[in-house]
Coordinates of C-alpha atoms in Angstrom, one line a residue:
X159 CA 0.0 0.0 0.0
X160 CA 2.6 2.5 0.8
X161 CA 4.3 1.9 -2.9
X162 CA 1.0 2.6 -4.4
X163 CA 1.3 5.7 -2.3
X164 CA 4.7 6.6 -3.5
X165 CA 4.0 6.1 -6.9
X166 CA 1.0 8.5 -6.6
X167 CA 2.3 11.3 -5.1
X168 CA 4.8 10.7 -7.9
X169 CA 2.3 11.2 -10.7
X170 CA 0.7 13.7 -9.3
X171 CA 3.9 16.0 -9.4
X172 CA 4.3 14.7 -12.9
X173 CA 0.4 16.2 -13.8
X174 CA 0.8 19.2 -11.5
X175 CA 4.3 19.9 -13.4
X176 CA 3.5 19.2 -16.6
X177 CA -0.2 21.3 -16.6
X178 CA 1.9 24.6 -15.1
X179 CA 4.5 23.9 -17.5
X180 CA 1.9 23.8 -20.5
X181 CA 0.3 27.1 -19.1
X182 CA 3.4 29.0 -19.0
X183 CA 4.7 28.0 -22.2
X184 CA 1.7 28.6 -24.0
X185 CA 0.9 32.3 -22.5
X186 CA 4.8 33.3 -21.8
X187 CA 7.0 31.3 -24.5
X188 CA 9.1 30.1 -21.2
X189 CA 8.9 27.3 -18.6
X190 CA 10.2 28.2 -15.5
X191 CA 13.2 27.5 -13.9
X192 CA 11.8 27.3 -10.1
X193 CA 9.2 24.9 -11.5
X194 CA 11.4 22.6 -13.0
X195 CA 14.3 23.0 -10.0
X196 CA 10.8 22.6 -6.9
X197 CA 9.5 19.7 -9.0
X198 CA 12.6 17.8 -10.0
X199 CA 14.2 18.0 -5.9
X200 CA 10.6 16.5 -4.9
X201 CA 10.6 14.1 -7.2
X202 CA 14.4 13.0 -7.0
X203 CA 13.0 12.8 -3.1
X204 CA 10.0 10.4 -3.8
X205 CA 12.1 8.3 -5.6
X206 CA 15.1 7.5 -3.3
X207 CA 12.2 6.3 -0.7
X208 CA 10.0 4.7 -3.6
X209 CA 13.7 2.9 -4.9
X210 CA 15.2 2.2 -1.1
X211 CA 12.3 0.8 0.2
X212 CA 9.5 -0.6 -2.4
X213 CA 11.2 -0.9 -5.7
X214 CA 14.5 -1.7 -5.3
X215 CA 14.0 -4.3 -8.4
X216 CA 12.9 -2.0 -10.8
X217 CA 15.8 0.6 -10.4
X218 CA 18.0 0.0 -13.1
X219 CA 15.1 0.6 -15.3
X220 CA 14.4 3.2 -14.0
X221 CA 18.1 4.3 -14.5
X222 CA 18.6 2.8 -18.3
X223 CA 15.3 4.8 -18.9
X224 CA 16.5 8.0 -17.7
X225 CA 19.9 8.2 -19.0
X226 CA 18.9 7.0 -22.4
X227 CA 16.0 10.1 -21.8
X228 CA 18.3 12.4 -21.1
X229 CA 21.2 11.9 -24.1
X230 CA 18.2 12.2 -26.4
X231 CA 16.9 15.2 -24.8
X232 CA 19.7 16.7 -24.5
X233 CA 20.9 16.1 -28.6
X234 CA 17.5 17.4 -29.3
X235 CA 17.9 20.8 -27.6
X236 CA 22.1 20.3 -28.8
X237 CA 20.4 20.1 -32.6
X238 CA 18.1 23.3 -31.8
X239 CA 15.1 21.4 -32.4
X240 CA 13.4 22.3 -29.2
X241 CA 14.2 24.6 -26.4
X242 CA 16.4 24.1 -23.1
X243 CA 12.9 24.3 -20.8
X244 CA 11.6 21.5 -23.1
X245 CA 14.6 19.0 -22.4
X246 CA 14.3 20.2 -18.6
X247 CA 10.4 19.5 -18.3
X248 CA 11.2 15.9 -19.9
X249 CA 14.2 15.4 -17.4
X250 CA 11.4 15.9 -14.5
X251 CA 8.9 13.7 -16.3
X252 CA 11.5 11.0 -16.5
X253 CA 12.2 11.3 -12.8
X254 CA 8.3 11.4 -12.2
X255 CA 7.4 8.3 -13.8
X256 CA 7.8 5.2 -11.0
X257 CA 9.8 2.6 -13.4
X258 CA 7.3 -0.5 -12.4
X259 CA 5.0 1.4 -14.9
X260 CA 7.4 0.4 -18.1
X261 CA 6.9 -2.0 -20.5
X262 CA 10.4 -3.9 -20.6
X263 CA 9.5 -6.6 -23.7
X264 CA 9.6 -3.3 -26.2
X265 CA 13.0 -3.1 -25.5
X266 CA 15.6 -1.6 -23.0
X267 CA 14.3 2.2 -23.0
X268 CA 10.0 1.9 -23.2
X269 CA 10.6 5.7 -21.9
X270 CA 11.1 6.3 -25.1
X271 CA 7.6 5.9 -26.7
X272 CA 7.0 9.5 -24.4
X273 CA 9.0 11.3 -27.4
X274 CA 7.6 9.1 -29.7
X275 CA 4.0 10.3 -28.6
X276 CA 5.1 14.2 -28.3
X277 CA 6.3 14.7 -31.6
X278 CA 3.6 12.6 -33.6
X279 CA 0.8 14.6 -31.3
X280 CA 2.8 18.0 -32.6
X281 CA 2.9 17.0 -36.2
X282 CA -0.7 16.2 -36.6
X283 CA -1.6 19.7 -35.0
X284 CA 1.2 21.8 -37.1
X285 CA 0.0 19.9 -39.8
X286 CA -4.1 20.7 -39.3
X287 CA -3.1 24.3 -38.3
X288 CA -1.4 24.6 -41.4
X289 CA -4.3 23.3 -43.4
X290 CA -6.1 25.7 -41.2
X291 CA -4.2 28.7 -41.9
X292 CA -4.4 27.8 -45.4
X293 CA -8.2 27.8 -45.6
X294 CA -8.2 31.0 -43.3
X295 CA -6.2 32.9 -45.8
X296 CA -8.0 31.2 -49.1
X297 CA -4.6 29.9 -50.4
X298 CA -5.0 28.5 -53.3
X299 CA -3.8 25.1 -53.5
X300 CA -0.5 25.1 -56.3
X301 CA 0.6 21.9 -58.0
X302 CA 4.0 21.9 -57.1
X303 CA 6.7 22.8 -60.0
X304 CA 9.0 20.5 -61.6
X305 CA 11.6 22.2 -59.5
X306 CA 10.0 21.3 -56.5
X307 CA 9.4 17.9 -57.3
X308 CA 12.7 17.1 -58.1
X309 CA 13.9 18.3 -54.8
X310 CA 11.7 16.4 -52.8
X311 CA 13.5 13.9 -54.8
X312 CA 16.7 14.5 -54.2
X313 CA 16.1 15.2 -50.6
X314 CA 14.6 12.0 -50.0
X315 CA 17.4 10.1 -52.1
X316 CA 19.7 11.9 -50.2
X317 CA 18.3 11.6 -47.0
X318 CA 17.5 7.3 -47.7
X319 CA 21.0 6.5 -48.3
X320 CA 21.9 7.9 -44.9
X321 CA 19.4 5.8 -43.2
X322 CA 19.9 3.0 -44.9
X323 CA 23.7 2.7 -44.7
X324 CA 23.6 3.2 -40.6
X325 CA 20.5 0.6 -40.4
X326 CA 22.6 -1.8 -42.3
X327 CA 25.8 -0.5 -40.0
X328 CA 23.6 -1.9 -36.9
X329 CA 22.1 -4.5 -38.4
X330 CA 25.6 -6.2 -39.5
X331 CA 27.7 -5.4 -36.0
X332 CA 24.5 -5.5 -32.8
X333 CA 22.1 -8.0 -34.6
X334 CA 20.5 -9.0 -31.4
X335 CA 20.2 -5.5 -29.8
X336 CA 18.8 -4.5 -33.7
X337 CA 15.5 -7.1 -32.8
X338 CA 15.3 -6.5 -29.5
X339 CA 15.2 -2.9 -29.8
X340 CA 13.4 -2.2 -33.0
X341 CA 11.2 0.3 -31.5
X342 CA 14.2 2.7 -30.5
X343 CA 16.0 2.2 -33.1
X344 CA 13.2 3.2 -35.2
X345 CA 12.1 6.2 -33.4
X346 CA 16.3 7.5 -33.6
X347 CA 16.1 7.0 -37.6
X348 CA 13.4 9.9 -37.1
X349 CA 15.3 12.3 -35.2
X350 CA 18.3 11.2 -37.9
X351 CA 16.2 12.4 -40.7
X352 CA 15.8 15.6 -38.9
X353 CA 18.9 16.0 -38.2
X354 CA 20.2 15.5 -41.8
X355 CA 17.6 17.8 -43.3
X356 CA 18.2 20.7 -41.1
X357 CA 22.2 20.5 -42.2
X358 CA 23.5 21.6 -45.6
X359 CA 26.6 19.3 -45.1
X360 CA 24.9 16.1 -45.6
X361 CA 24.1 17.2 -48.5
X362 CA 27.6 18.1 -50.2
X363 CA 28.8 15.6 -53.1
X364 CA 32.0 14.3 -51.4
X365 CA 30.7 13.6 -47.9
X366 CA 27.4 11.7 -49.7
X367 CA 30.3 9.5 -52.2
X368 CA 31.5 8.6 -49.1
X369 CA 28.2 7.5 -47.4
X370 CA 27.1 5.8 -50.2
X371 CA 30.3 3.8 -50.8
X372 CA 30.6 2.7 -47.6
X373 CA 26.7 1.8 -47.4
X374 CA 27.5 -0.6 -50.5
X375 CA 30.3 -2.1 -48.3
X376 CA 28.0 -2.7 -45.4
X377 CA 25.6 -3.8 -47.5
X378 CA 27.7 -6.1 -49.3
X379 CA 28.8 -7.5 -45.8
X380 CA 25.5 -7.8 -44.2
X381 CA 24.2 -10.1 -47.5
X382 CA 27.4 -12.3 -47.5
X383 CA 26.8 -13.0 -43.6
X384 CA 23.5 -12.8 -43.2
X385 CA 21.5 -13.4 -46.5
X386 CA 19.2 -11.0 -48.6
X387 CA 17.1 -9.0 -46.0
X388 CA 14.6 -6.4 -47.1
X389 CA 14.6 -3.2 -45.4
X390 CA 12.4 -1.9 -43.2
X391 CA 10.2 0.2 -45.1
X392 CA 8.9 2.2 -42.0
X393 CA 12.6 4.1 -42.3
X394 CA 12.1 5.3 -45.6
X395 CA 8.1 6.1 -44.4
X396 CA 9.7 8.6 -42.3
X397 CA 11.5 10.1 -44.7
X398 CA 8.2 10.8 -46.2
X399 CA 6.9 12.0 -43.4
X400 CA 9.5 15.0 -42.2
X401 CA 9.8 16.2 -45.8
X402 CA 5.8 16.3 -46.1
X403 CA 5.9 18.0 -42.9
X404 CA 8.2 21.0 -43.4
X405 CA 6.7 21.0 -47.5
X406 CA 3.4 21.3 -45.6
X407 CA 4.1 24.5 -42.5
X408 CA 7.1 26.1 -43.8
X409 CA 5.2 29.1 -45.2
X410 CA 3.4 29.2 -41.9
X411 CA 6.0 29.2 -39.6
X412 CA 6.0 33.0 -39.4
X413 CA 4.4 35.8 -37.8
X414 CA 3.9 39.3 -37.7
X415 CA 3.9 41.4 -34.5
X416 CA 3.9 44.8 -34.0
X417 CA 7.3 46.1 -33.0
X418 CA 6.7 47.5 -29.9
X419 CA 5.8 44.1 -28.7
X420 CA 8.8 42.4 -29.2
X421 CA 10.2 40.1 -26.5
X422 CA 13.2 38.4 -25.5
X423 CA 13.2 35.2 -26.5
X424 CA 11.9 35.5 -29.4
X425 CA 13.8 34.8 -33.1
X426 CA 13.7 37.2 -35.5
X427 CA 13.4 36.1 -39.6
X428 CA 16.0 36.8 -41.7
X429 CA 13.7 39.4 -44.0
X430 CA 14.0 41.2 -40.6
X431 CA 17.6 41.0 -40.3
X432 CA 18.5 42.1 -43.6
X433 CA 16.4 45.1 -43.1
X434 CA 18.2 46.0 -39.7
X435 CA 21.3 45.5 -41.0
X436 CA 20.8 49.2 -42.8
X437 CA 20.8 50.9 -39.7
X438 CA 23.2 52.5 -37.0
X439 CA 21.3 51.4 -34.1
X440 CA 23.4 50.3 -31.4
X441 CA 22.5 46.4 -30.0
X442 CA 20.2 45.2 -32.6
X443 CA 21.2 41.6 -33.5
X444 CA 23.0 41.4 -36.8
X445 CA 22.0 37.0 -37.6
X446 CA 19.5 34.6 -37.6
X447 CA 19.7 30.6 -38.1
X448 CA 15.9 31.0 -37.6
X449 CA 16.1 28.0 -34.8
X450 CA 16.7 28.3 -30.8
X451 CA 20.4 29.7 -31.4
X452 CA 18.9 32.7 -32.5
X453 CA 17.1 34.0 -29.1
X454 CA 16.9 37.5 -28.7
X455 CA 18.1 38.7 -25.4
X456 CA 15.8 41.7 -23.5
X457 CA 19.2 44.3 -24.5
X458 CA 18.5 43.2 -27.9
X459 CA 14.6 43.6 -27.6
X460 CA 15.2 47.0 -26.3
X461 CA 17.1 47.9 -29.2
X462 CA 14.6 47.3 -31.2
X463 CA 11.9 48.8 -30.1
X464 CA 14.5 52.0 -30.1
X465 CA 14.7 51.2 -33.9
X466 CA 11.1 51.0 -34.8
X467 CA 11.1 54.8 -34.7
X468 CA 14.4 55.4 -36.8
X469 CA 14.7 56.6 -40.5
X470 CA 14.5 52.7 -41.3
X471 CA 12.5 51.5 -38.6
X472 CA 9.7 49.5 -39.1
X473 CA 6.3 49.4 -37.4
X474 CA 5.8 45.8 -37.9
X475 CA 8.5 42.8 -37.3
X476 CA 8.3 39.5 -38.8
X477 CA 9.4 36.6 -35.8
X478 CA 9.8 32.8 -36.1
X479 CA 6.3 30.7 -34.6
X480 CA 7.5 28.9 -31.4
X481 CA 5.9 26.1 -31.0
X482 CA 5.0 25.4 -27.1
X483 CA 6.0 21.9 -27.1
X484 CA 5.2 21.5 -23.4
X485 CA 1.7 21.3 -23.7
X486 CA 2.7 17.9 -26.4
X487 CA 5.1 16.7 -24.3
X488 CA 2.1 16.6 -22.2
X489 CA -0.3 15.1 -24.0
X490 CA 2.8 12.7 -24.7
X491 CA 2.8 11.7 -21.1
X492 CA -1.0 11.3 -20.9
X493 CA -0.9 9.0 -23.9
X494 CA 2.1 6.8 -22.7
X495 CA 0.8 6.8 -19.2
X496 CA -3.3 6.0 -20.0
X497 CA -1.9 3.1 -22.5
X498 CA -0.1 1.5 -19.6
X499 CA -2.8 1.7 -17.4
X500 CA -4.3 0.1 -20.3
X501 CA -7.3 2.9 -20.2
X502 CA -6.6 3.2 -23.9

């Protein structure tokens, strides 16, 4: 009985947590430090009494699950594909979720499936809001030009030989972690395509001859040991799915904002860069990668609400949409957790 009691003080600090954290994100752009510090200490509490005295069995889950959590999270926020708070809140759900609740036959990490969850939940809504936005603004819907075509194309090609020379790469040297782990392994080729999108390198001729000679080698190696083996096609699904994606809410990732309302934090485009550049203002920023890097800081801010009424200020800035991804990771937990509880 007193486990049971553990384990749900524990998830309530995970609900309590992530609802505040969802607020605050959503309304501010920010999740708070004190949050994250108050909740995390509490938690990190719960479980050296839940661990020492009830579940002393299930803790090197519970540390696999976490450490694995946290490299990811942290590569995520390292790859500026969400924002510090975001990899914080998920080291806090990590810590909040008693380890007896994992599913161990999916593999060595079930934590996992919590990202899995967050970032499918946050593609189907930037997705519909993007089909949204498109009705709102009676866009008319454009065949796309040969052009584009052919550099889906080539993207995808690209982005296919990647993914299949490191599945191959696995496949050949860890064939048992490979089965036992499919799940992960899958959910990493995702982040991979992300990661090899967002980066012009992996895209220049000489580093993809490379790839692609060694993925014949390990191709060639994997056959001659192992036998013809078709691929799994889900890797190359996913390459569908993160080009559709940023081919679907590119032209919606951006907002106007009056000047004056500008706020640290946020990330300028690079249409309003270029037209900053032109003037003598002291502290505005001078570039933008468009991603987290890009952060303006309240010195900067100031600066440019100082420049809205110069010779070439501007009344009205153009920012980069941040998506609140607290309220997904969330919904993430929810799913993970009510599916374990199987409620779902």
């Amino acid at each position: 009985m007193e486990m049971y009691f553990v384990e749900f003080l524990l998830l309530i600090a995970l609900f309590l947590t992530c609802v505040y954290a969802s607020v605050t994100d959503i309304k501010l752009g920010i999740i708070p430090n004190k949050l994250l510090v108050l909740s995390g200490f509490s938690c990190a509490f719960l479980n050296l009494i839940y661990y020492t005295f009830f579940a002393e069995e299930y803790f090197l889950t519970f540390i696999i699950n976490f450490i694995i959590l946290v490299i990811l999270s942290v590569a995520m926020y390292g790859f500026n594909l969400w924002a510090a708070g975001d990899s914080k809140l998920l080291f806090v759900v990590v810590l909040a979720i008693p380890a007896r609740l994992y599913d161990t036959n999916v593999g060595i990490a079930p934590a996992i499936f919590i990202i899995v969850f967050t970032f499918a939940i946050s593609f189907i809504y930037i997705v519909a809001e993007s089909i949204w936005l498109r009705i709102k603004n009676r866009d008319k819907i454009h065949l796309p030009s040969i052009g584009t075509i052919l550099q889906f194309l080539k993207n995808y090609l690209y982005i296919s030989v990647y993914i299949t020379a490191v599945n191959y790469l696995i496949l050949y040297f860890f064939p048992d972690f490979a089965s036992r782990n499919a799940s992960m392994i899958s959910i990493c080729w995702l982040f991979f395509a992300i990661i090899i999108y967002k980066y012009p390198f992996f895209f220049r001729r000489d580093v993809m001859l490379c790839v692609l000679t060694f993925g014949l080698v390990i191709l060639w190696l994997y056959n001659r040991n192992y036998g013809f083996d078709i691929p799994n096609l889900n890797l190359y699904l996913y390459v569908v799915i993160i080009l559709f994606f940023r081919f679907t809410s590119e032209k919606y990732n951006y907002l106007i904002i009056p000047t004056s309302e500008v706020k640290s934090g946020m990330i300028l485009s690079s249409s309003t860069i270029m037209i900053m550049n032109a003037s003598r203002v002291k502290g505005l920023p001078k570039t933008t990668t468009e991603d987290m890097r890009s952060r303006i800081s309240q010195d900067e801010a100031d600066s440019i609400i100082r420049w809205e009424h110069t010779k070439y200020g501007m009344s009205e800035i153009t920012i980069v949409r941040k998506i609140p991804f607290a309220i997904f990771i969330t919904f993430g937990v929810l799913v993970f957790l009510l599916l374990r509880l199987d409620m779902i």
